[in-house]
XYZ file of C-alpha atoms in Angstrom:
777
model
C -6.643 -54.036 10.145
C -7.035 -56.448 7.160
C -7.565 -54.547 3.751
C -9.086 -55.769 0.628
C -8.776 -53.939 -2.720
C -10.810 -55.054 -5.599
C -9.623 -53.988 -9.017
C -11.422 -54.077 -12.225
C -10.181 -57.114 -14.396
C -8.709 -54.671 -16.916
C -6.508 -52.733 -14.470
C -3.448 -54.638 -15.715
C -3.828 -53.162 -19.212
C -4.320 -49.401 -19.837
C -5.980 -48.771 -23.233
C -7.719 -45.453 -22.628
C -10.510 -46.816 -20.262
C -10.407 -50.374 -21.678
C -10.454 -49.345 -25.173
C -7.764 -49.210 -27.891
C -6.436 -45.792 -28.940
C -7.294 -45.703 -32.909
C -4.299 -46.840 -34.775
C -1.860 -47.325 -31.711
C -3.099 -50.810 -30.509
C -3.156 -51.473 -26.612
C -0.905 -50.039 -24.132
C 0.692 -51.624 -21.222
C 1.969 -50.058 -17.965
C 5.128 -51.791 -16.725
C 7.366 -50.291 -14.000
C 5.864 -46.914 -14.595
C 6.261 -46.875 -18.404
C 3.581 -46.841 -20.923
C 4.516 -49.401 -23.699
C 2.517 -50.399 -26.694
C 1.530 -54.139 -26.936
C -0.159 -56.033 -29.981
C -2.597 -57.539 -27.749
C -4.041 -57.250 -24.274
C -1.592 -59.135 -21.862
C -2.640 -60.149 -18.464
C -0.236 -58.834 -15.705
C -0.198 -59.359 -11.918
C -2.520 -56.902 -10.169
C -0.737 -53.731 -8.691
C -1.945 -51.687 -5.794
C -1.712 -48.615 -8.067
C -4.790 -48.009 -10.334
C -4.374 -45.751 -13.226
C -6.132 -43.576 -15.797
C -4.198 -42.514 -18.939
C -5.338 -39.829 -21.190
C -3.789 -38.173 -24.207
C -2.046 -35.536 -22.029
C -2.133 -36.612 -18.404
C -1.789 -40.000 -16.411
C -3.220 -40.254 -13.005
C -2.466 -43.138 -10.534
C -3.734 -43.760 -6.980
C -2.111 -46.272 -4.610
C -5.105 -48.123 -3.295
C -3.197 -49.406 -0.254
C -2.593 -45.854 1.148
C -5.105 -43.988 -0.818
C -2.496 -41.577 -2.222
C -2.076 -39.895 -5.395
C 1.231 -41.210 -6.621
C 1.060 -40.357 -10.297
C 0.235 -37.131 -11.866
C 2.176 -37.409 -14.976
C 2.442 -34.849 -17.892
C 2.305 -36.988 -20.946
C 4.501 -34.470 -22.820
C 7.180 -34.244 -20.742
C 6.870 -37.575 -18.813
C 7.371 -35.530 -15.514
C 5.371 -37.008 -12.553
C 4.123 -34.175 -10.160
C 3.237 -36.609 -7.352
C 5.245 -38.180 -4.724
C 5.718 -41.714 -3.771
C 3.468 -43.344 -1.177
C 3.943 -42.169 2.478
C 2.225 -42.644 5.677
C 1.283 -39.059 5.728
C -2.284 -39.866 4.648
C -4.229 -40.476 1.477
C -5.900 -38.083 -1.083
C -8.841 -37.479 1.375
C -9.453 -36.845 4.953
C -12.664 -36.162 6.942
C -12.867 -34.400 10.135
C -15.804 -34.347 12.515
C -17.145 -31.953 15.180
C -16.326 -34.727 17.900
C -12.662 -34.707 16.908
C -12.869 -37.876 15.027
C -11.049 -38.326 11.649
C -11.265 -40.542 8.819
C -8.653 -41.368 5.994
C -8.375 -44.310 3.367
C -6.356 -46.067 5.910
C -9.466 -46.602 8.088
C -11.197 -48.483 5.195
C -11.479 -52.242 5.121
C -12.503 -52.284 1.398
C -11.423 -50.258 -1.496
C -12.966 -50.860 -4.919
C -11.593 -49.221 -8.128
C -13.168 -49.357 -11.420
C -12.415 -47.309 -14.779
C -14.803 -44.937 -16.192
C -16.020 -45.711 -19.649
C -16.357 -42.393 -21.034
C -13.428 -40.729 -23.003
C -10.878 -39.610 -22.267
C -11.322 -41.926 -19.181
C -10.921 -41.798 -15.435
C -11.411 -43.513 -12.266
C -14.165 -44.372 -9.772
C -12.866 -45.306 -6.423
C -14.929 -46.295 -3.259
C -13.981 -46.981 0.315
C -16.217 -48.767 2.784
C -16.089 -50.221 6.225
C -14.503 -47.132 7.742
C -15.429 -47.902 11.349
C -17.138 -44.558 11.923
C -19.419 -45.104 15.028
C -23.023 -44.047 14.428
C -22.496 -44.471 10.621
C -21.342 -47.991 10.118
C -22.331 -47.997 6.422
C -20.436 -44.727 5.541
C -18.598 -44.903 2.297
C -16.693 -42.516 0.413
C -16.639 -42.113 -3.461
C -14.020 -40.300 -5.334
C -14.329 -39.946 -9.112
C -11.553 -38.315 -11.157
C -12.101 -37.438 -14.918
C -9.391 -36.667 -17.260
C -9.781 -33.482 -19.309
C -9.958 -34.003 -23.064
C -8.469 -30.721 -23.866
C -5.815 -30.129 -21.293
C -3.373 -31.921 -18.904
C -5.920 -31.659 -16.059
C -7.644 -34.143 -14.102
C -11.104 -33.121 -12.298
C -11.736 -34.654 -8.911
C -15.140 -34.898 -7.017
C -15.812 -36.710 -3.727
C -19.239 -37.901 -2.369
C -19.993 -39.247 1.243
C -22.914 -41.883 1.622
C -24.796 -43.264 4.642
C -23.843 -40.503 6.921
C -26.680 -40.904 9.251
C -26.217 -37.391 10.497
C -22.337 -37.892 10.945
C -21.651 -35.309 8.450
C -17.922 -33.997 8.634
C -17.351 -30.108 9.300
C -14.236 -30.419 7.064
C -13.069 -32.401 4.134
C -9.547 -32.264 2.972
C -9.632 -33.241 -0.756
C -7.607 -33.850 -2.876
C -4.308 -34.036 -1.035
C -1.090 -34.157 -3.142
C 1.791 -35.236 -0.969
C 5.494 -34.970 -1.419
C 5.555 -33.185 -4.657
C 8.937 -33.877 -6.306
C 11.350 -30.852 -6.272
C 12.434 -29.038 -9.383
C 15.126 -26.407 -10.008
C 13.764 -22.890 -10.293
C 10.370 -23.454 -8.621
C 8.111 -20.491 -7.900
C 4.869 -20.850 -6.026
C 2.305 -18.382 -7.445
C -0.853 -17.480 -5.219
C -3.674 -15.150 -6.048
C -3.561 -13.513 -2.594
C -5.936 -10.636 -3.668
C -3.653 -8.913 -6.394
C -1.264 -11.889 -6.147
C 2.185 -12.989 -4.950
C 4.960 -15.153 -5.834
C 7.597 -17.139 -3.587
C 10.984 -17.591 -5.228
C 11.813 -20.344 -2.794
C 8.639 -22.021 -1.532
C 10.273 -24.956 0.141
C 12.317 -22.666 2.198
C 9.172 -20.935 3.334
C 7.420 -24.275 4.067
C 10.464 -26.053 5.842
C 12.189 -24.212 8.687
C 15.338 -25.111 10.663
C 15.435 -28.137 13.148
C 13.004 -30.016 11.025
C 10.211 -27.793 11.652
C 7.495 -27.472 8.997
C 5.324 -24.696 8.221
C 1.725 -24.516 6.927
C 0.090 -21.695 4.812
C -3.560 -21.330 4.225
C -5.669 -18.949 2.106
C -9.401 -18.824 2.419
C -11.786 -18.464 -0.590
C -13.826 -16.528 -1.372
C -11.852 -13.921 0.401
C -8.097 -13.489 0.702
C -7.680 -15.854 -2.137
C -9.142 -13.793 -5.002
C -9.182 -16.786 -7.512
C -9.734 -20.451 -6.626
C -6.369 -21.615 -7.884
C -2.613 -21.794 -6.871
C 0.368 -22.805 -9.250
C 3.771 -24.303 -8.571
C 5.927 -23.327 -11.534
C 8.835 -25.593 -12.535
C 11.670 -23.247 -13.427
C 10.940 -23.666 -17.118
C 9.797 -27.418 -16.783
C 6.466 -28.850 -15.848
C 4.452 -26.862 -13.368
C 1.633 -27.989 -11.071
C -1.808 -26.374 -11.328
C -4.527 -26.622 -8.868
C -8.013 -25.034 -9.194
C -11.573 -25.421 -8.313
C -14.622 -24.803 -10.559
C -17.114 -23.498 -7.944
C -19.354 -20.719 -9.350
C -21.454 -20.308 -6.212
C -18.871 -18.989 -3.622
C -18.781 -21.978 -1.094
C -16.248 -21.648 1.729
C -12.850 -23.363 1.112
C -9.273 -23.022 1.942
C -6.125 -23.796 -0.262
C -3.237 -24.859 1.846
C 0.347 -25.814 1.253
C 2.610 -27.316 3.953
C 6.081 -28.662 4.365
C 7.499 -31.941 6.052
C 10.374 -30.494 8.022
C 12.949 -31.261 5.277
C 12.365 -29.960 1.638
C 8.754 -31.180 1.344
C 5.972 -29.567 -0.549
C 2.291 -30.698 -0.148
C -1.002 -29.365 -1.207
C -4.423 -29.861 -0.006
C -7.906 -28.133 -0.317
C -10.239 -27.862 2.592
C -13.829 -27.783 2.132
C -16.478 -26.825 4.761
C -19.926 -28.748 4.139
C -23.139 -27.136 5.414
C -24.030 -28.820 8.658
C -27.565 -27.602 9.267
C -29.348 -30.993 8.348
C -28.881 -33.625 11.054
C -30.796 -36.249 8.991
C -28.383 -35.793 6.010
C -27.399 -39.212 4.585
C -25.468 -38.105 1.628
C -23.074 -35.163 0.876
C -21.566 -34.586 -2.567
C -18.974 -31.771 -3.086
C -20.940 -29.347 -5.388
C -17.915 -28.498 -7.575
C -14.721 -30.127 -8.900
C -11.122 -29.690 -8.113
C -8.784 -29.795 -10.856
C -5.099 -31.111 -10.514
C -2.954 -30.971 -13.487
C 0.192 -29.887 -15.352
C 1.118 -26.880 -17.268
C 4.244 -25.301 -18.969
C 5.365 -21.779 -18.371
C 5.308 -19.260 -15.554
C 2.606 -17.618 -13.338
C 1.170 -15.790 -16.331
C 0.489 -19.140 -18.001
C -1.344 -20.360 -15.014
C -3.346 -17.144 -15.067
C -4.178 -17.628 -18.822
C -5.436 -21.108 -18.198
C -7.597 -19.887 -15.392
C -8.883 -16.858 -17.436
C -10.041 -19.168 -20.090
C -12.619 -20.638 -17.760
C -13.157 -17.814 -15.354
C -14.034 -14.919 -17.904
C -16.959 -17.332 -19.088
C -18.623 -17.454 -15.580
C -21.618 -15.266 -14.393
C -19.511 -12.920 -12.301
C -17.552 -11.845 -15.307
C -20.732 -11.431 -17.580
C -22.387 -9.435 -14.722
C -19.244 -7.312 -14.043
C -20.291 -3.663 -13.189
C -17.718 -2.279 -15.250
C -18.485 -4.418 -18.280
C -22.098 -3.500 -17.993
C -21.369 0.056 -17.599
C -23.492 0.240 -14.287
C -21.090 2.255 -12.112
C -20.891 6.251 -11.857
C -19.250 7.889 -14.707
C -16.986 9.709 -12.339
C -15.180 6.490 -11.312
C -13.880 5.604 -14.600
C -13.085 9.320 -15.338
C -10.866 9.691 -12.174
C -7.447 10.300 -13.149
C -5.809 10.329 -9.700
C -6.817 9.329 -6.299
C -5.771 11.028 -3.016
C -5.892 8.727 0.145
C -6.016 11.069 3.038
C -7.330 10.934 6.635
C -8.991 13.110 9.116
C -11.314 16.256 8.706
C -11.993 17.846 5.363
C -9.284 20.671 5.493
C -6.631 17.868 5.520
C -8.384 15.731 2.906
C -10.564 17.641 0.445
C -8.331 20.910 0.232
C -5.273 19.077 -0.794
C -7.256 17.127 -3.303
C -8.524 20.341 -4.933
C -4.985 21.769 -4.940
C -3.743 18.596 -6.832
C -6.736 18.766 -9.172
C -5.613 22.133 -9.997
C -2.264 21.088 -10.804
C -3.041 18.013 -12.711
C -6.003 19.543 -14.832
C -7.942 16.179 -14.534
C -10.502 14.626 -12.212
C -9.243 13.785 -8.779
C -11.093 11.679 -6.409
C -10.658 11.141 -2.593
C -10.251 7.910 -0.569
C -11.293 9.379 2.744
C -10.522 7.618 6.133
C -11.053 8.976 9.701
C -14.102 11.400 8.617
C -16.159 9.703 11.000
C -17.264 10.480 14.562
C -15.774 7.348 16.089
C -11.990 6.424 16.701
C -10.697 4.087 13.825
C -10.521 0.456 14.541
C -12.291 0.987 17.796
C -15.703 2.680 17.648
C -17.154 1.157 14.477
C -19.946 1.350 13.239
C -20.723 4.715 15.089
C -19.680 6.603 12.054
C -22.362 9.305 12.336
C -22.220 12.238 12.751
C -18.816 13.365 11.221
C -16.091 14.318 13.575
C -16.161 17.916 12.185
C -19.931 18.283 12.401
C -22.604 17.670 9.752
C -22.787 21.196 8.348
C -19.105 21.872 7.623
C -18.720 18.371 6.259
C -21.528 19.035 3.810
C -20.038 22.464 2.855
C -16.669 20.993 2.279
C -18.298 18.480 -0.031
C -20.157 20.894 -2.033
C -16.959 22.966 -2.600
C -14.949 19.779 -3.627
C -17.758 18.960 -6.165
C -17.364 22.348 -7.575
C -13.616 21.659 -8.250
C -14.354 18.325 -9.800
C -13.371 16.324 -6.783
C -15.485 13.258 -5.724
C -15.091 11.379 -2.533
C -15.845 7.927 -1.262
C -15.594 7.329 2.696
C -14.467 4.527 4.814
C -17.097 2.322 6.430
C -15.892 -1.072 7.624
C -18.482 -3.530 6.272
C -18.187 -6.187 9.099
C -16.615 -4.877 12.151
C -18.436 -3.646 15.389
C -16.436 -2.439 18.355
C -17.319 -4.424 21.374
C -16.771 -1.578 23.808
C -19.140 0.795 22.065
C -22.511 1.599 23.562
C -24.271 0.562 20.442
C -22.792 -2.957 20.851
C -24.705 -3.168 24.141
C -27.775 -1.202 23.409
C -28.568 -2.922 20.151
C -27.559 -6.356 21.443
C -25.379 -6.687 18.484
C -23.659 -9.853 19.771
C -26.784 -11.905 18.671
C -25.885 -11.194 15.074
C -21.969 -11.543 15.135
C -20.116 -14.345 13.702
C -19.894 -17.377 15.958
C -17.142 -19.885 16.082
C -17.903 -23.601 16.198
C -18.267 -23.312 20.033
C -20.806 -20.745 19.695
C -18.596 -17.949 21.019
C -17.798 -14.541 19.364
C -13.953 -14.380 18.603
C -13.012 -10.667 19.120
C -10.425 -9.062 16.734
C -8.003 -6.422 17.784
C -6.372 -4.151 15.267
C -5.746 -1.008 17.245
C -2.582 -1.521 19.086
C -2.978 1.732 21.005
C -6.453 1.131 22.589
C -6.275 -2.652 22.250
C -10.046 -2.324 21.505
C -11.990 -5.705 20.792
C -14.060 -5.737 17.580
C -16.508 -8.418 16.351
C -17.204 -9.609 13.041
C -20.842 -9.304 12.158
C -22.725 -11.954 9.972
C -23.275 -11.048 6.447
C -26.059 -13.829 6.604
C -28.211 -11.759 8.988
C -30.755 -9.267 7.899
C -29.997 -7.293 11.046
C -26.540 -6.346 10.068
C -27.154 -5.673 6.293
C -29.986 -3.353 7.347
C -27.720 -1.583 9.914
C -24.938 -1.151 7.515
C -27.126 -0.127 4.545
C -28.884 2.463 6.633
C -25.527 3.936 7.580
C -24.338 4.120 4.096
C -27.560 5.569 2.700
C -27.400 8.323 5.308
C -23.747 9.107 4.358
C -24.670 9.371 0.542
C -28.035 10.870 0.808
C -27.717 13.271 3.614
C -24.036 14.110 3.899
C -23.368 14.183 0.136
C -20.532 11.689 -0.115
C -20.115 10.063 -3.483
C -19.631 6.529 -2.356
C -18.763 4.082 0.244
C -15.442 2.087 0.927
C -16.417 -1.126 2.291
C -13.290 -2.162 4.097
C -12.584 -5.925 4.486
C -15.223 -6.495 1.743
C -13.338 -9.071 -0.274
C -13.411 -11.534 2.551
C -15.753 -14.175 4.069
C -16.132 -16.027 7.276
C -17.767 -19.391 8.500
C -20.342 -18.744 11.042
C -21.826 -21.474 13.237
C -24.830 -19.655 14.715
C -27.836 -21.867 14.245
C -30.143 -18.689 15.132
C -29.055 -16.715 12.177
C -31.220 -18.870 9.606
C -28.272 -19.686 7.251
C -26.448 -22.806 6.690
C -24.208 -23.696 9.565
C -20.315 -23.328 8.922
C -19.984 -23.885 5.308
C -22.060 -22.742 2.570
C -22.849 -19.599 0.249
C -24.738 -17.340 2.610
C -21.831 -14.891 2.787
C -21.924 -14.048 -0.831
C -25.519 -14.315 -0.978
C -25.599 -11.868 1.938
C -23.218 -9.411 0.379
C -25.321 -9.446 -2.884
C -28.232 -8.440 -0.772
C -26.419 -5.752 0.940
C -25.120 -4.062 -2.137
C -28.585 -4.150 -3.565
C -30.153 -2.759 -0.536
C -27.483 0.219 -0.446
C -28.286 0.969 -4.071
C -31.902 0.755 -3.540
C -31.881 3.111 -0.468
C -29.704 5.656 -2.514
C -31.472 5.402 -5.751
C -33.439 8.839 -5.047
C -30.017 10.813 -5.119
C -28.292 8.587 -7.612
C -25.710 5.820 -7.851
C -23.192 5.516 -5.080
C -19.774 4.150 -5.880
C -19.097 0.942 -3.838
C -15.529 0.071 -3.282
C -14.011 -2.829 -1.430
C -10.874 -3.835 0.064
C -8.750 -6.287 -2.007
C -9.606 -8.255 -5.263
C -12.163 -11.045 -5.613
C -13.990 -12.476 -8.592
C -17.163 -13.143 -6.511
C -17.473 -9.378 -5.948
C -17.365 -8.368 -9.644
C -21.036 -8.040 -9.994
C -21.399 -6.093 -6.727
C -18.415 -3.623 -6.402
C -17.520 -0.667 -8.765
C -13.871 -0.475 -7.549
C -11.321 -2.876 -5.975
C -8.694 -1.423 -3.650
C -5.509 -3.223 -4.530
C -2.693 -2.372 -2.239
C -0.029 -5.025 -2.954
C 1.841 -2.657 -5.255
C 3.112 -1.537 -2.096
C 3.856 -4.906 -0.388
C 7.139 -3.997 0.890
C 5.933 -0.909 2.649
C 3.456 -2.790 4.868
C 5.025 -6.457 4.943
C 8.787 -5.874 4.523
C 10.956 -8.682 3.220
C 8.865 -11.814 3.756
C 9.866 -14.039 0.927
C 7.041 -13.051 -1.469
C 7.008 -10.657 -4.443
C 3.867 -9.011 -5.764
C 2.510 -10.232 -9.251
C -0.654 -9.157 -10.997
C -2.287 -12.513 -10.903
C -5.733 -11.220 -10.524
C -5.269 -8.382 -13.103
C -3.901 -10.867 -15.563
C -7.288 -12.716 -15.293
C -9.844 -9.910 -14.818
C -8.352 -6.579 -15.884
C -11.155 -4.922 -17.663
C -13.792 -6.253 -15.472
C -13.305 -3.841 -12.499
C -11.651 -0.651 -11.758
C -8.556 -1.120 -9.691
C -7.041 1.572 -7.570
C -4.972 2.101 -4.378
C -1.359 2.443 -3.171
C 0.422 3.030 0.060
C 2.667 5.021 -1.892
C 3.514 7.877 0.604
C 6.106 10.688 0.867
C 5.570 11.063 4.764
C 5.340 9.148 7.993
C 1.992 7.989 8.948
C -0.609 10.133 10.334
C -2.247 9.630 13.665
C -5.978 9.661 14.556
C -6.760 12.452 16.688
C -9.382 10.257 18.705
C -6.535 7.789 19.600
C -4.904 8.173 23.104
C -2.701 11.271 23.307
C -0.111 9.384 25.278
C 0.979 7.265 22.226
C 0.836 10.141 19.407
C 4.000 10.714 17.565
C 5.865 13.901 17.929
C 5.526 14.845 14.211
C 2.966 12.763 12.210
C 3.160 13.251 8.404
C 6.940 14.288 8.611
C 8.394 14.047 5.358
C 10.504 10.689 4.865
C 14.140 10.753 3.700
C 14.691 11.348 -0.003
C 16.599 8.079 0.092
C 13.183 6.267 -0.158
C 12.106 8.176 -3.269
C 12.793 5.277 -5.628
C 10.461 2.996 -3.479
C 7.649 5.654 -4.048
C 8.532 5.545 -7.800
C 8.479 1.603 -7.912
C 5.122 1.554 -6.227
C 3.676 4.239 -8.728
C 5.309 2.393 -11.594
C 3.815 -0.982 -10.624
C 0.443 0.543 -10.380
C 0.696 2.145 -13.868
C 1.914 -0.549 -15.783
C -0.346 -3.017 -14.170
C -3.152 -1.000 -15.206
C -4.610 0.693 -11.839
C -5.972 4.237 -11.333
C -3.004 6.107 -9.842
C -3.163 6.699 -6.075
C -1.010 8.937 -3.581
C -1.384 8.503 0.010
C -0.806 11.331 2.737
C -0.663 14.181 0.046
C -0.009 17.773 1.292
C 0.036 20.672 -1.126
C 3.567 21.433 0.109
C 4.816 18.553 -1.430
C 4.296 20.074 -4.920
C 7.546 22.030 -4.047
C 9.047 19.945 -1.198
C 8.996 16.846 -3.402
C 8.497 18.218 -6.945
C 10.421 15.482 -8.585
C 8.120 12.703 -7.147
C 5.007 14.637 -7.599
C 5.901 15.338 -11.244
C 6.147 11.545 -11.742
C 2.715 10.897 -10.197
C 1.216 13.708 -12.290
C 2.695 12.471 -15.547
C 1.547 8.803 -14.870
C -2.013 9.937 -14.123
C -2.102 11.995 -17.348
C -0.782 8.961 -19.467
C -3.325 6.693 -17.607
C -6.164 9.016 -18.606
C -5.057 9.288 -22.235
C -4.635 5.382 -22.402
C -7.894 4.126 -20.666
C -8.668 1.749 -23.604
C -5.557 -0.311 -22.439
C -4.944 0.695 -18.710
C -8.783 0.622 -17.655
C -10.466 -1.529 -20.197
C -7.698 -3.635 -21.641
C -6.768 -7.243 -21.239
C -3.288 -7.997 -19.726
C -0.966 -9.733 -22.108
C 2.240 -11.848 -21.136
C 4.766 -9.544 -19.904
C 7.649 -8.938 -22.469
C 11.140 -9.886 -21.489
C 12.946 -6.778 -20.347
C 16.615 -6.517 -20.268
C 17.496 -3.758 -18.062
C 19.928 -2.804 -15.171
C 18.813 -3.420 -11.809
C 19.562 -1.410 -8.412
C 19.379 -1.832 -4.756
C 16.732 0.266 -3.457
C 16.317 1.763 -0.075
C 13.067 0.482 1.347
C 10.692 1.504 4.329
C 8.330 -0.564 6.122
C 5.578 1.533 7.892
C 2.394 1.217 9.681
C -0.397 3.864 10.812
C 0.238 2.233 14.297
C 3.836 3.655 14.426
C 3.191 6.012 17.271
C 5.875 7.502 19.258
C 8.287 4.651 18.569
C 8.245 5.806 14.873
C 7.854 2.360 13.441
C 10.004 2.886 10.511
C 12.019 -0.188 9.437
C 14.661 0.204 6.726
C 15.951 -2.628 4.444
C 17.468 -2.763 0.786
C 15.743 -4.665 -2.133
C 17.022 -5.269 -5.656
C 14.789 -4.195 -8.413
C 14.909 -3.652 -12.201
C 14.863 0.032 -13.179
C 12.251 -0.361 -15.882
C 8.835 -2.078 -15.626
C 6.684 -3.146 -18.434
C 3.461 -5.050 -19.215
C 1.419 -5.967 -22.298
C -2.096 -4.786 -22.994
C -4.753 -5.448 -25.545
C -7.500 -2.947 -25.920
C -11.175 -3.883 -26.542
C -10.594 -2.881 -30.247
C -7.906 -5.529 -30.344
C -4.797 -3.056 -30.759
C -1.798 -3.806 -28.589
C 0.533 -1.758 -26.520
C 3.285 -2.220 -23.985
C 3.178 0.048 -20.871
C 6.796 1.191 -19.816
C 7.723 3.017 -16.630
C 11.367 3.804 -15.634
C 12.093 4.431 -11.903
C 15.755 5.545 -12.670
C 16.768 9.143 -12.353
C 19.232 8.539 -15.300
C 18.437 7.734 -18.910
C 17.986 4.070 -19.668
C 17.703 2.062 -22.855
C 15.813 -1.153 -22.207
C 15.464 -4.006 -24.513
C 11.870 -5.452 -24.747
C 11.559 -8.724 -26.511
C 7.866 -9.760 -27.610
C 6.553 -12.916 -29.384
C 4.498 -11.366 -32.108
C 2.309 -14.322 -32.491
C 1.506 -14.495 -28.724
C 0.348 -11.027 -29.003
C -1.599 -11.569 -31.947
C 0.449 -9.279 -34.216
C 1.813 -9.733 -37.653
C 5.502 -9.600 -38.347
C 5.460 -5.927 -39.595
C 4.035 -2.792 -38.165
C 4.446 0.634 -36.816
C 5.353 1.557 -33.302
C 3.730 4.631 -31.648
C 4.484 6.349 -28.416
C 1.646 7.561 -26.150
C 2.839 9.808 -23.147
C 1.506 12.800 -21.264
C 2.318 15.003 -24.385
C 0.301 12.935 -26.920
C 0.915 10.089 -29.416
C 3.528 10.034 -32.116
C 5.107 7.595 -34.378
C 8.401 6.192 -33.402
C 9.387 3.655 -36.073
C 8.567 0.279 -37.490
C 8.683 -3.389 -35.961
C 9.217 -6.513 -37.926
C 10.020 -10.175 -37.363
C 8.587 -13.023 -35.383
C 10.233 -11.637 -32.249
C 9.948 -8.194 -31.649
C 12.779 -6.331 -30.205
C 12.002 -2.726 -28.887
C 14.649 -0.486 -27.536
C 12.898 2.756 -26.387
C 15.252 5.585 -25.234
C 13.856 6.635 -21.929
C 14.714 9.894 -20.193
C 15.129 10.012 -16.399
C 12.013 8.862 -14.706
C 10.217 8.504 -18.184
C 6.935 6.539 -18.984
C 4.972 5.812 -21.934
C 3.020 3.265 -23.892
C 4.561 1.656 -27.035
C 1.544 1.009 -29.259
C 2.148 -1.746 -31.952
C 0.032 -1.103 -35.112
C -0.129 -3.634 -37.960
C 0.749 -2.420 -41.435
């Protein structure tokens, strides 16, 4: 197909959007180098059009429509690959299976943006889309005046009802490889891959693709590819409304790394002529590690409405939530849940709260939402809760906020299928979680009043009539695209899921207001949910226990951005084999549920507890039994001490802002690790592996009063003397001050610090933990 590209007459000379930089004369791009010239010099037009700012240079090949330059001006490193035949910077997908890319266009026009620090306006026309012959695609990229970031936007004109259901934009292809790369992704709490290209490129030339949805599994709308001390790639959106989108990375079968973001336009207006992406995508460079990427994101994110309206910041949650010193995550009837919590509360001497599964009258992952009445009966359930309250124990109960069992009587009797999430073909997509019963469940649409009223009514009954203290809304920090036109929301993409959740949370609280304020907790982390949830369940401190060795390590990405904006709790950390729901089939029941695990896995238990402690989560223990106070005294003593320290240091570990982790020099060790599931059954399901870990974990914190401390936890059963290195200026500290130790016994002065680089060498006893508070003179 013949192709015409029209370029602005100034494209041969780059002078900051056609203007001279003060005091520098003009600038000429020759063979990819930026050279100063005394006067504008006409050159032969190139297929690459460029925008050059003080910190970043962007270039697009107008022949292929591909980003070929994303150059950090400070290092001159190009984060974009050479032109390929793998597609351009955008791709449109239509419901009829049709696709359009820049290669379909007969005409491309490129012009510079006049506003400083500059940018590009690109337009593709004559795309050959039947039914929309005048369709044109406009892309605008603006350079950021303060950071090495470019902001990309896309608009589609003359659609004539031919709106795409998916827009891939921007696409950054064949990112050049650097030594020491790490891929950091805020999957709920956060995770990092040490060898991302190995994950994306398998044997025999097979490539792999990874996608994460937002709002949902992706708790922040960003990803970062760090450069091993060099220049890293940073990608983020500035969407404040919660539009559905996916971040994706994929290989090329060799060692390739590609990035794209998938956007889902609302398709409920067949007469639509124009669609403009309602937010921008940032692509740019940064220097440092995952925490530096989180810091960049935090500078924008904590100024948005969800941070200003955070329930923790506004003090809207029940006071018992923030006063909780330790959570017990048990399952079953009250004797196996509340009684152990009361026993642990007496040992701890501080408030204990219960995270309660399997209290309900239906089988787990099968009979939802037929939660009522409780399986032990209403009266015994109420009496047990009253006894727990008298012993300073509170309880939140499990209620999945989107699943409905498709084999339940209520599914048929209430015609629930009408209000379930529908795929693009109009069908319900069953989800099966229970490996014993194979029971299908349907996701209910948060955009429907029917489901919100149904769930809010159940929650209000549990809180108002049964006397529970809150609701754990499983699968809360997730969202789905629904294509049912009868639901009254936008088709496919849009913001109806977050709008629906906002309405659901408000309705629950309104229905419960007569008794008081229920605590609402949700699974996972998510910035969009900060104004609606009081707690966020953060389980990736136990990543190995449920995922095994999968190429990812846990990082506190979300906490680095939003700690102090929500209460974080949760841990799979357990000393036993999993329990078994008494309502599941007898044939698959294990011989000895809750059997104590081998002591060789004790360091895994400590590692999970130490991560939660230093990363500022309320401590949690799963499957606790009072006999463990004697049978596993060392492990329980560790949990109790961490809980006491957390309670003493809430200004840091509950309300504080996470600082860059200190450099820690400490021995490492091979740990015996277990991978387990509640669906272990008779087969046991225990898988063993080894993993190397440092024996001391540490994280930096700044309290609301601006004091600074470092949380430290040892998982070694021997004394250890780690060396912690801290940049005083990065922590906002002077070069002289005092060091105080905060532990379960109290607070005492340990010595002084001085210098631009602080070197701390605490003498840690076996299984020791503390905060090292750094006070200026």
